[in-house]
Amino acid sequence: MSQYTITVIKSEEEKPKPASDDLSFGRYFTDHMFIQDYSEDKGWHNPRIVPYQPMMLDPASMVFHYGQTVFEGLKAYRTEDGHIQLFRPNKNMERLNRSNDRLCIPSIDEEFGIDAIKHLVHVDHEWVPDAPGTSLYIRPFIISTEAYLGVRPSTTYQFIVILSPVGAYYDAGIDPVKIAVEDEYVRAVRGGTGEAKTAGNYASSLKAQELVAEKGYAQVLWLDGVEKKYIEEVGSMNVFFKVNGEVITPALNGSILQGVTRDSVIQLLKHWDIPVTERRISMEEIYQYHQNGELEEAFGAGTAAVISPIGELAWKGEQMEINQGETGEISRRLYDTITGIQYGVEKDPFHWVVRVK
Amino acid sequence: MSQYTITVIKSEEEKPKPASDDLSFGRYFTDHMFIQDYSEDKGWHNPRIVPYQPMMLDPASMVFHYGQTVFEGLKAYRTEDGHIQLFRPNKNMERLNRSNDRLCIPSIDEEFGIDAIKHLVHVDHEWVPDAPGTSLYIRPFIISTEAYLGVRPSTTYQFIVILSPVGAYYDAGIDPVKIAVEDEYVRAVRGGTGEAKTAGNYASSLKAQELVAEKGYAQVLWLDGVEKKYIEEVGSMNVFFKVNGEVITPALNGSILQGVTRDSVIQLLKHWDIPVTERRISMEEIYQYHQNGELEEAFGAGTAAVISPIGELAWKGEQMEINQGETGEISRRLYDTITGIQYGVEKDPFHWVVRVK
């Protein structure tokens, strides 16, 4: 049997599916999951789709101790005519392998990874919701499983994919949020793991998030770890600003995640002949643009929210209101276009969409 | 039943114990483990000692995705007259709670944590080896267990302790190693999680370690993440230098782990009236000391090796040999004294040792 033959063991019972207005995010999981094992002698082997079930792991498994793990996040969308489609899954598999390299995890076959995702989504296709704005969130992840307490890369791994039907991110249309610039805590630094999608980056972000939430902010804006001057990300999204008609976003520097939505935003803006520049952006610069009335829009971009407008930015005691706290024109156009492509109601000039079966 | 009453379920069979010359590190585990659960409504509850067994965890458990986890490492030592003793376990429990705070994990009762460790070691006391240099490694750790994919602190956790009989760190006496100064990769940065004992710090260290190992070095010397000038740690140990009769070590700055062995070294040096200073130390400064013939010793300090002398330090193409590649006088005296206290053959002026039963 080839390493690319996926064994399927169907679940004997189907779980009840939650109502589409009760989905929220990442709370319910489908009937099946994908698992593939890695060992040094066999490489990646035994790919299988099995009933969704607990993992049995030795308490000494390295993932619990040394965090050698990577993950991805993408979605399957139900079109109006009932088809199911993915959005740029190749970008997720490419990034998974870049993350693998940084974390010393053996690379996966990217094409096979996409096939595995499609196969699993097909098996659980009844779980792809069809209410507006809903989708099936796909979480591929790899964990180190060797039962050993020495600090070195594991010799065994599991590649797993789980699926979760998720609700519309915005209950009542896209809605600007308040963001606080983070001056003390750091998410990532040059030479660290910021560019990789790995657990530790998220663990280190929790404290800052908890502290600003107490003050009524939705997320933090992360500055660079070296000078604490340059803008990196917002929450777990990439960030964009519209200044005097030009859209600017921090250039990739090794500590910023290479977002799939980020790339899609840049491609669309170019397609529309709207000037877009990737460069280093200081917080002081954004503050000056705001003071001069040149800061027209600000928004986060990521898989979960697609586009998340920033209505207010707090920095060093200053409250900067952006676009009167309203969603800007470019933010809305990007949101409508990207979600339109994802759900199959807009043209797909870049062939981003991949149909399942 | 009180939250402090530990239920004990004994294993029905005893695993064979490995030979003392086959122990190595972190490879074998004893017959039992300690587990305690946390939930928002009950707090920490249901402490129990059970047969060593796999953990059953939902694949959506947050530990696999967002790395919200902390750990500790300490040892139980068999004295010549057959008693079992721990070394400064209160320091580990204090640090565990500081790590918990940084990672948004609910704090544990430190006294109870020590009791739980003592109880578990007592149940598995036959696993504490008695060959010279061997010990029982104790690994307390806390993992986030909620099955949820949103990025926020988990609402449920498990506090676990596992035990592993380990061999002598040095087969043939304490042995200096070659270390490469790391100029590209960064372990931790000010505002990050470097001071916490959490999985992500170790995950991010693997790549640099892998690259220098290919060039024949045992470990990397980590520089600060901001300026890449100042010395932080060596491998997963704290680092000390002896210069002109004075011992210097990097001052704690938020990105350096507060090692228990580090603290013990400082206390012993003061007790011996040897000058010891905690301050910022640049790599350039150490290089100049070496050029001037003033760098007398260098060593790492940590639980596993206790003292690990550095015989050679490579930086920017320069190979600095230290003390002719031999173990220095202070390094040896510290090693002999600390291990002597741990095994009960040296006086314990600081009351560091805690006896089990």
GROMACS .gro file of N, CA and C in nm, chain A residues 24-27 29 33 52-60 63-71 101-104 137 139 141-143 146-153 160 162 164 184-193 198-200 202-210 225-228 236, chain B residues 24-27 29 33 52-60 63-71 101-104 137 139 141-143 146-153 160 162 164 184-193 198-200 202-210 225-228 236:
model
  426
   24SER      N    1  -2.043   2.967   1.660
   24SER     CA    2  -1.927   3.042   1.707
   24SER      C    3  -1.799   2.993   1.638
   25PHE      N    4  -1.686   2.982   1.710
   25PHE     CA    5  -1.560   2.943   1.645
   25PHE      C    6  -1.489   2.831   1.720
   26GLY      N    7  -1.457   2.723   1.649
   26GLY     CA    8  -1.365   2.624   1.702
   26GLY      C    9  -1.415   2.547   1.823
   27ARG      N   10  -1.547   2.532   1.833
   27ARG     CA   11  -1.607   2.472   1.952
   27ARG      C   12  -1.659   2.331   1.922
   29PHE      N   13  -1.668   1.985   1.660
   29PHE     CA   14  -1.581   1.913   1.567
   29PHE      C   15  -1.660   1.805   1.496
   33MET      N   16  -1.146   1.258   1.148
   33MET     CA   17  -1.020   1.331   1.148
   33MET      C   18  -0.920   1.255   1.061
   52TYR      N   19  -1.344   1.084   1.470
   52TYR     CA   20  -1.287   1.185   1.561
   52TYR      C   21  -1.276   1.124   1.699
   53GLN      N   22  -1.158   1.125   1.756
   53GLN     CA   23  -1.135   1.052   1.880
   53GLN      C   24  -1.021   1.114   1.959
   54PRO      N   25  -1.015   1.085   2.089
   54PRO     CA   26  -0.904   1.138   2.168
   54PRO      C   27  -0.771   1.081   2.121
   55MET      N   28  -0.666   1.160   2.140
   55MET     CA   29  -0.531   1.113   2.112
   55MET      C   30  -0.481   1.043   2.238
   56MET      N   31  -0.409   0.932   2.219
   56MET     CA   32  -0.346   0.862   2.330
   56MET      C   33  -0.197   0.894   2.323
   57LEU      N   34  -0.148   0.971   2.417
   57LEU     CA   35  -0.008   1.013   2.411
   57LEU      C   36   0.062   0.988   2.543
   58ASP      N   37   0.182   0.934   2.536
   58ASP     CA   38   0.263   0.917   2.655
   58ASP      C   39   0.281   1.054   2.722
   59PRO      N   40   0.273   1.061   2.855
   59PRO     CA   41   0.291   1.192   2.920
   59PRO      C   42   0.429   1.253   2.897
   60ALA      N   43   0.526   1.172   2.853
   60ALA     CA   44   0.660   1.226   2.822
   60ALA      C   45   0.669   1.272   2.677
   63VAL      N   46   0.585   1.701   2.269
   63VAL     CA   47   0.499   1.818   2.245
   63VAL      C   48   0.456   1.885   2.375
   64PHE      N   49   0.439   1.808   2.481
   64PHE     CA   50   0.395   1.865   2.609
   64PHE      C   51   0.505   1.946   2.678
   65HIS      N   52   0.630   1.916   2.642
   65HIS     CA   53   0.743   1.972   2.717
   65HIS      C   54   0.818   2.078   2.637
   66TYR      N   55   0.842   2.050   2.508
   66TYR     CA   56   0.930   2.138   2.432
   66TYR      C   57   0.861   2.204   2.313
   67GLY      N   58   0.729   2.186   2.303
   67GLY     CA   59   0.649   2.267   2.210
   67GLY      C   60   0.685   2.255   2.063
   68GLN      N   61   0.746   2.144   2.025
   68GLN     CA   62   0.782   2.128   1.884
   68GLN      C   63   0.656   2.091   1.806
   69THR      N   64   0.587   2.190   1.755
   69THR     CA   65   0.458   2.171   1.689
   69THR      C   66   0.431   2.288   1.595
   70VAL      N   67   0.361   2.262   1.487
   70VAL     CA   68   0.323   2.366   1.390
   70VAL      C   69   0.177   2.345   1.352
   71PHE      N   70   0.114   2.448   1.301
   71PHE     CA   71  -0.025   2.430   1.258
   71PHE      C   72  -0.059   2.522   1.143
  101ASP      N   73   1.036   2.359   0.873
  101ASP     CA   74   1.181   2.379   0.864
  101ASP      C   75   1.232   2.454   0.988
  102ARG      N   76   1.163   2.558   1.029
  102ARG     CA   77   1.208   2.638   1.143
  102ARG      C   78   1.205   2.558   1.274
  103LEU      N   79   1.106   2.466   1.281
  103LEU     CA   80   1.089   2.388   1.404
  103LEU      C   81   1.157   2.251   1.398
  104CYS      N   82   1.237   2.228   1.292
  104CYS     CA   83   1.310   2.100   1.279
  104CYS      C   84   1.216   1.980   1.271
  137TYR      N   85  -1.407   2.531   0.930
  137TYR     CA   86  -1.267   2.563   0.959
  137TYR      C   87  -1.184   2.435   0.957
  139ARG      N   88  -0.818   2.264   1.047
  139ARG     CA   89  -0.698   2.283   1.129
  139ARG      C   90  -0.600   2.167   1.108
  141PHE      N   91  -0.236   2.017   1.177
  141PHE     CA   92  -0.128   2.043   1.272
  141PHE      C   93  -0.037   1.922   1.286
  142ILE      N   94   0.085   1.947   1.326
  142ILE     CA   95   0.184   1.840   1.345
  142ILE      C   96   0.238   1.850   1.487
  143ILE      N   97   0.241   1.737   1.556
  143ILE     CA   98   0.295   1.735   1.692
  143ILE      C   99   0.408   1.633   1.704
  146GLU      N  100   0.751   1.170   2.038
  146GLU     CA  101   0.846   1.080   2.105
  146GLU      C  102   0.842   1.099   2.257
  147ALA      N  103   0.843   0.988   2.331
  147ALA     CA  104   0.842   0.994   2.478
  147ALA      C  105   0.985   1.003   2.527
  148TYR      N  106   1.035   1.125   2.536
  148TYR     CA  107   1.177   1.146   2.569
  148TYR      C  108   1.192   1.288   2.622
  149LEU      N  109   1.269   1.305   2.730
  149LEU     CA  110   1.279   1.437   2.793
  149LEU      C  111   1.406   1.515   2.757
  150GLY      N  112   1.492   1.460   2.671
  150GLY     CA  113   1.607   1.539   2.627
  150GLY      C  114   1.562   1.649   2.531
  151VAL      N  115   1.637   1.761   2.531
  151VAL     CA  116   1.601   1.871   2.441
  151VAL      C  117   1.669   1.851   2.306
  152ARG      N  118   1.594   1.798   2.211
  152ARG     CA  119   1.639   1.782   2.073
  152ARG      C  120   1.514   1.753   1.990
  153PRO      N  121   1.522   1.758   1.855
  153PRO     CA  122   1.402   1.728   1.778
  153PRO      C  123   1.354   1.584   1.804
  160ILE      N  124  -0.202   1.574   1.172
  160ILE     CA  125  -0.344   1.556   1.202
  160ILE      C  126  -0.423   1.668   1.136
  162ILE      N  127  -0.816   1.828   1.175
  162ILE     CA  128  -0.950   1.825   1.233
  162ILE      C  129  -1.033   1.937   1.170
  164SER      N  130  -1.391   2.194   1.197
  164SER     CA  131  -1.486   2.255   1.290
  164SER      C  132  -1.579   2.351   1.216
  184GLU      N  133   0.501   4.679   2.612
  184GLU     CA  134   0.583   4.599   2.704
  184GLU      C  135   0.610   4.459   2.649
  185TYR      N  136   0.503   4.385   2.623
  185TYR     CA  137   0.521   4.247   2.580
  185TYR      C  138   0.550   4.240   2.431
  186VAL      N  139   0.619   4.132   2.394
  186VAL     CA  140   0.664   4.113   2.257
  186VAL      C  141   0.613   3.977   2.209
  187ARG      N  142   0.561   3.970   2.086
  187ARG     CA  143   0.514   3.844   2.030
  187ARG      C  144   0.628   3.762   1.971
  188ALA      N  145   0.722   3.831   1.907
  188ALA     CA  146   0.827   3.759   1.834
  188ALA      C  147   0.938   3.857   1.806
  189VAL      N  148   1.055   3.804   1.770
  189VAL     CA  149   1.170   3.890   1.741
  189VAL      C  150   1.250   3.830   1.626
  190ARG      N  151   1.320   3.915   1.556
  190ARG     CA  152   1.416   3.873   1.453
  190ARG      C  153   1.504   3.760   1.510
  191GLY      N  154   1.515   3.650   1.434
  191GLY     CA  155   1.592   3.536   1.482
  191GLY      C  156   1.510   3.438   1.564
  192GLY      N  157   1.386   3.475   1.596
  192GLY     CA  158   1.297   3.386   1.671
  192GLY      C  159   1.206   3.308   1.577
  193THR      N  160   1.084   3.276   1.625
  193THR     CA  161   0.995   3.190   1.547
  193THR      C  162   0.874   3.265   1.490
  198THR      N  163   0.363   2.842   1.486
  198THR     CA  164   0.395   2.744   1.591
  198THR      C  165   0.338   2.788   1.724
  199ALA      N  166   0.310   2.690   1.809
  199ALA     CA  167   0.236   2.711   1.933
  199ALA      C  168   0.294   2.823   2.021
  200GLY      N  169   0.425   2.825   2.036
  200GLY     CA  170   0.488   2.918   2.130
  200GLY      C  171   0.456   3.064   2.102
  202TYR      N  172   0.180   3.184   2.005
  202TYR     CA  173   0.045   3.214   2.054
  202TYR      C  174   0.045   3.213   2.207
  203ALA      N  175   0.121   3.118   2.266
  203ALA     CA  176   0.133   3.114   2.412
  203ALA      C  177   0.188   3.247   2.464
  204SER      N  178   0.289   3.300   2.394
  204SER     CA  179   0.353   3.421   2.444
  204SER      C  180   0.264   3.543   2.427
  205SER      N  181   0.161   3.534   2.341
  205SER     CA  182   0.075   3.650   2.316
  205SER      C  183  -0.038   3.665   2.417
  206LEU      N  184  -0.064   3.560   2.497
  206LEU     CA  185  -0.186   3.558   2.579
  206LEU      C  186  -0.186   3.667   2.686
  207LYS      N  187  -0.070   3.689   2.748
  207LYS     CA  188  -0.064   3.781   2.862
  207LYS      C  189  -0.101   3.924   2.819
  208ALA      N  190  -0.042   3.969   2.710
  208ALA     CA  191  -0.071   4.106   2.663
  208ALA      C  192  -0.219   4.120   2.628
  209GLN      N  193  -0.269   4.017   2.560
  209GLN     CA  194  -0.410   4.017   2.519
  209GLN      C  195  -0.501   4.026   2.641
  210GLU      N  196  -0.467   3.949   2.746
  210GLU     CA  197  -0.548   3.949   2.867
  210GLU      C  198  -0.550   4.087   2.933
  225GLY      N  199   1.034   4.341   1.829
  225GLY     CA  200   1.095   4.308   1.957
  225GLY      C  201   1.229   4.376   1.981
  226VAL      N  202   1.287   4.434   1.877
  226VAL     CA  203   1.421   4.493   1.891
  226VAL      C  204   1.411   4.638   1.938
  227GLU      N  205   1.343   4.721   1.859
  227GLU     CA  206   1.337   4.865   1.894
  227GLU      C  207   1.202   4.905   1.955
  228LYS      N  208   1.103   4.816   1.944
  228LYS     CA  209   0.967   4.847   1.990
  228LYS      C  210   0.916   4.977   1.925
  236SER      N  211  -0.375   3.821   1.603
  236SER     CA  212  -0.309   3.717   1.523
  236SER      C  213  -0.336   3.740   1.374
  381SER      N  214   2.093   0.661   3.083
  381SER     CA  215   2.099   0.788   3.005
  381SER      C  216   2.004   0.891   3.066
  382PHE      N  217   1.931   0.970   2.985
  382PHE     CA  218   1.846   1.076   3.041
  382PHE      C  219   1.705   1.072   2.982
  383GLY      N  220   1.606   1.070   3.070
  383GLY     CA  221   1.468   1.095   3.025
  383GLY      C  222   1.409   0.992   2.931
  384ARG      N  223   1.459   0.869   2.940
  384ARG     CA  224   1.418   0.764   2.847
  384ARG      C  225   1.324   0.663   2.912
  386PHE      N  226   1.058   0.557   3.237
  386PHE     CA  227   0.967   0.621   3.332
  386PHE      C  228   0.918   0.519   3.433
  390MET      N  229   0.241   0.799   3.819
  390MET     CA  230   0.246   0.942   3.786
  390MET      C  231   0.144   1.014   3.874
  409TYR      N  232   0.142   0.485   3.567
  409TYR     CA  233   0.192   0.561   3.451
  409TYR      C  234   0.116   0.513   3.328
  410GLN      N  235   0.056   0.607   3.257
  410GLN     CA  236  -0.035   0.567   3.149
  410GLN      C  237  -0.044   0.678   3.045
  411PRO      N  238  -0.089   0.644   2.923
  411PRO     CA  239  -0.104   0.748   2.821
  411PRO      C  240  -0.210   0.849   2.862
  412MET      N  241  -0.195   0.972   2.815
  412MET     CA  242  -0.295   1.074   2.835
  412MET      C  243  -0.396   1.062   2.720
  413MET      N  244  -0.524   1.079   2.754
  413MET     CA  245  -0.628   1.080   2.652
  413MET      C  246  -0.670   1.225   2.634
  414LEU      N  247  -0.638   1.283   2.521
  414LEU     CA  248  -0.666   1.425   2.501
  414LEU      C  249  -0.737   1.448   2.369
  415ASP      N  250  -0.839   1.529   2.371
  415ASP     CA  251  -0.907   1.568   2.248
  415ASP      C  252  -0.804   1.630   2.154
  416PRO      N  253  -0.810   1.599   2.024
  416PRO     CA  254  -0.712   1.660   1.932
  416PRO      C  255  -0.723   1.812   1.923
  417ALA      N  256  -0.833   1.869   1.969
  417ALA     CA  257  -0.844   2.015   1.971
  417ALA      C  258  -0.790   2.074   2.102
  420VAL      N  259  -0.324   2.275   2.420
  420VAL     CA  260  -0.178   2.256   2.430
  420VAL      C  261  -0.116   2.221   2.295
  421PHE      N  262  -0.189   2.149   2.211
  421PHE     CA  263  -0.135   2.109   2.080
  421PHE      C  264  -0.124   2.227   1.983
  422HIS      N  265  -0.205   2.331   2.007
  422HIS     CA  266  -0.218   2.439   1.909
  422HIS      C  267  -0.151   2.567   1.956
  423TYR      N  268  -0.170   2.604   2.082
  423TYR     CA  269  -0.124   2.734   2.127
  423TYR      C  270  -0.019   2.728   2.238
  424GLY      N  271   0.027   2.607   2.269
  424GLY     CA  272   0.146   2.591   2.351
  424GLY      C  273   0.139   2.648   2.492
  425GLN      N  274   0.018   2.659   2.545
  425GLN     CA  275   0.006   2.714   2.681
  425GLN      C  276   0.041   2.603   2.780
  426THR      N  277   0.169   2.599   2.816
  426THR     CA  278   0.219   2.491   2.901
  426THR      C  279   0.346   2.538   2.971
  427VAL      N  280   0.370   2.487   3.091
  427VAL     CA  281   0.490   2.520   3.168
  427VAL      C  282   0.544   2.391   3.228
  428PHE      N  283   0.671   2.392   3.264
  428PHE     CA  284   0.725   2.272   3.327
  428PHE      C  285   0.836   2.306   3.424
  458ASP      N  286   0.215   3.248   3.579
  458ASP     CA  287   0.166   3.385   3.565
  458ASP      C  288   0.191   3.438   3.424
  459ARG      N  289   0.310   3.415   3.371
  459ARG     CA  290   0.344   3.467   3.237
  459ARG      C  291   0.258   3.401   3.128
  460LEU      N  292   0.223   3.272   3.153
  460LEU     CA  293   0.148   3.196   3.052
  460LEU      C  294  -0.003   3.195   3.079
  461CYS      N  295  -0.048   3.278   3.175
  461CYS     CA  296  -0.192   3.288   3.206
  461CYS      C  297  -0.251   3.155   3.252
  494TYR      N  298   1.504   1.178   3.798
  494TYR     CA  299   1.462   1.307   3.746
  494TYR      C  300   1.311   1.323   3.764
  496ARG      N  301   0.980   1.549   3.666
  496ARG     CA  302   0.930   1.645   3.569
  496ARG      C  303   0.786   1.685   3.599
  498PHE      N  304   0.473   1.921   3.517
  498PHE     CA  305   0.434   2.008   3.405
  498PHE      C  306   0.284   2.031   3.407
  499ILE      N  307   0.244   2.142   3.346
  499ILE     CA  308   0.102   2.177   3.338
  499ILE      C  309   0.068   2.199   3.192
  500ILE      N  310  -0.042   2.137   3.147
  500ILE     CA  311  -0.085   2.156   3.008
  500ILE      C  312  -0.229   2.207   3.005
  503GLU      N  313  -0.837   2.234   2.735
  503GLU     CA  314  -0.969   2.263   2.676
  503GLU      C  315  -0.969   2.236   2.525
  504ALA      N  316  -1.075   2.173   2.476
  504ALA     CA  317  -1.088   2.144   2.333
  504ALA      C  318  -1.154   2.265   2.266
  505TYR      N  319  -1.072   2.360   2.222
  505TYR     CA  320  -1.124   2.486   2.169
  505TYR      C  321  -1.013   2.551   2.086
  506LEU      N  322  -1.048   2.603   1.970
  506LEU     CA  323  -0.946   2.657   1.880
  506LEU      C  324  -0.933   2.809   1.882
  507GLY      N  325  -1.010   2.878   1.966
  507GLY     CA  326  -0.990   3.022   1.977
  507GLY      C  327  -0.861   3.052   2.054
  508VAL      N  328  -0.798   3.166   2.021
  508VAL     CA  329  -0.673   3.201   2.091
  508VAL      C  330  -0.706   3.280   2.217
  509ARG      N  331  -0.704   3.212   2.329
  509ARG     CA  332  -0.724   3.271   2.462
  509ARG      C  333  -0.681   3.166   2.563
  510PRO      N  334  -0.661   3.204   2.691
  510PRO     CA  335  -0.622   3.102   2.788
  510PRO      C  336  -0.728   2.992   2.799
  517ILE      N  337   0.072   1.760   3.609
  517ILE     CA  338   0.119   1.621   3.602
  517ILE      C  339   0.262   1.615   3.653
  519ILE      N  340   0.582   1.334   3.631
  519ILE     CA  341   0.635   1.203   3.593
  519ILE      C  342   0.779   1.193   3.642
  521SER      N  343   1.168   0.987   3.607
  521SER     CA  344   1.255   0.911   3.516
  521SER      C  345   1.392   0.888   3.581
  541GLU      N  346   2.275   3.438   1.479
  541GLU     CA  347   2.155   3.456   1.396
  541GLU      C  348   2.026   3.430   1.475
  542TYR      N  349   2.015   3.309   1.529
  542TYR     CA  350   1.891   3.273   1.597
  542TYR      C  351   1.889   3.327   1.739
  543VAL      N  352   1.767   3.347   1.788
  543VAL     CA  353   1.747   3.406   1.919
  543VAL      C  354   1.657   3.313   1.999
  544ARG      N  355   1.693   3.290   2.125
  544ARG     CA  356   1.611   3.204   2.212
  544ARG      C  357   1.493   3.281   2.271
  545ALA      N  358   1.517   3.405   2.310
  545ALA     CA  359   1.415   3.481   2.383
  545ALA      C  360   1.450   3.629   2.375
  546VAL      N  361   1.354   3.713   2.405
  546VAL     CA  362   1.379   3.856   2.400
  546VAL      C  363   1.304   3.924   2.515
  547ARG      N  364   1.355   4.036   2.556
  547ARG     CA  365   1.287   4.122   2.654
  547ARG      C  366   1.139   4.140   2.613
  548GLY      N  367   1.049   4.116   2.704
  548GLY     CA  368   0.905   4.125   2.673
  548GLY      C  369   0.847   3.993   2.625
  549GLY      N  370   0.934   3.894   2.602
  549GLY     CA  371   0.887   3.761   2.559
  549GLY      C  372   0.876   3.667   2.677
  550THR      N  373   0.897   3.537   2.654
  550THR     CA  374   0.874   3.437   2.759
  550THR      C  375   1.004   3.376   2.813
  555THR      N  376   0.876   2.744   2.970
  555THR     CA  377   0.762   2.708   2.886
  555THR      C  378   0.811   2.651   2.753
  556ALA      N  379   0.727   2.565   2.695
  556ALA     CA  380   0.764   2.484   2.580
  556ALA      C  381   0.824   2.564   2.465
  557GLY      N  382   0.762   2.679   2.433
  557GLY     CA  383   0.803   2.755   2.314
  557GLY      C  384   0.949   2.797   2.316
  559TYR      N  385   1.196   2.628   2.420
  559TYR     CA  386   1.278   2.513   2.382
  559TYR      C  387   1.258   2.481   2.234
  560ALA      N  388   1.133   2.493   2.187
  560ALA     CA  389   1.106   2.471   2.044
  560ALA      C  390   1.189   2.567   1.959
  561SER      N  391   1.197   2.692   2.002
  561SER     CA  392   1.265   2.792   1.920
  561SER      C  393   1.417   2.772   1.924
  562SER      N  394   1.467   2.696   2.022
  562SER     CA  395   1.612   2.676   2.034
  562SER      C  396   1.665   2.562   1.947
  563LEU      N  397   1.576   2.477   1.896
  563LEU     CA  398   1.621   2.353   1.831
  563LEU      C  399   1.702   2.378   1.705
  564LYS      N  400   1.659   2.476   1.624
  564LYS     CA  401   1.723   2.499   1.494
  564LYS      C  402   1.870   2.539   1.511
  565ALA      N  403   1.897   2.633   1.598
  565ALA     CA  404   2.035   2.678   1.619
  565ALA      C  405   2.121   2.563   1.671
  566GLN      N  406   2.065   2.487   1.764
  566GLN     CA  407   2.135   2.372   1.822
  566GLN      C  408   2.170   2.270   1.714
  567GLU      N  409   2.074   2.245   1.624
  567GLU     CA  410   2.096   2.148   1.515
  567GLU      C  411   2.210   2.194   1.425
  582GLY      N  412   1.826   3.919   2.241
  582GLY     CA  413   1.753   3.931   2.116
  582GLY      C  414   1.746   4.073   2.062
  583VAL      N  415   1.782   4.171   2.144
  583VAL     CA  416   1.769   4.311   2.101
  583VAL      C  417   1.894   4.356   2.027
  584GLU      N  418   2.008   4.351   2.094
  584GLU     CA  419   2.132   4.400   2.032
  584GLU      C  420   2.223   4.288   1.983
  585LYS      N  421   2.193   4.164   2.020
  585LYS     CA  422   2.279   4.050   1.988
  585LYS      C  423   2.424   4.076   2.031
  593SER      N  424   2.063   2.507   2.747
  593SER     CA  425   1.951   2.535   2.838
  593SER      C  426   2.003   2.552   2.981
   0.00000   0.00000   0.00000
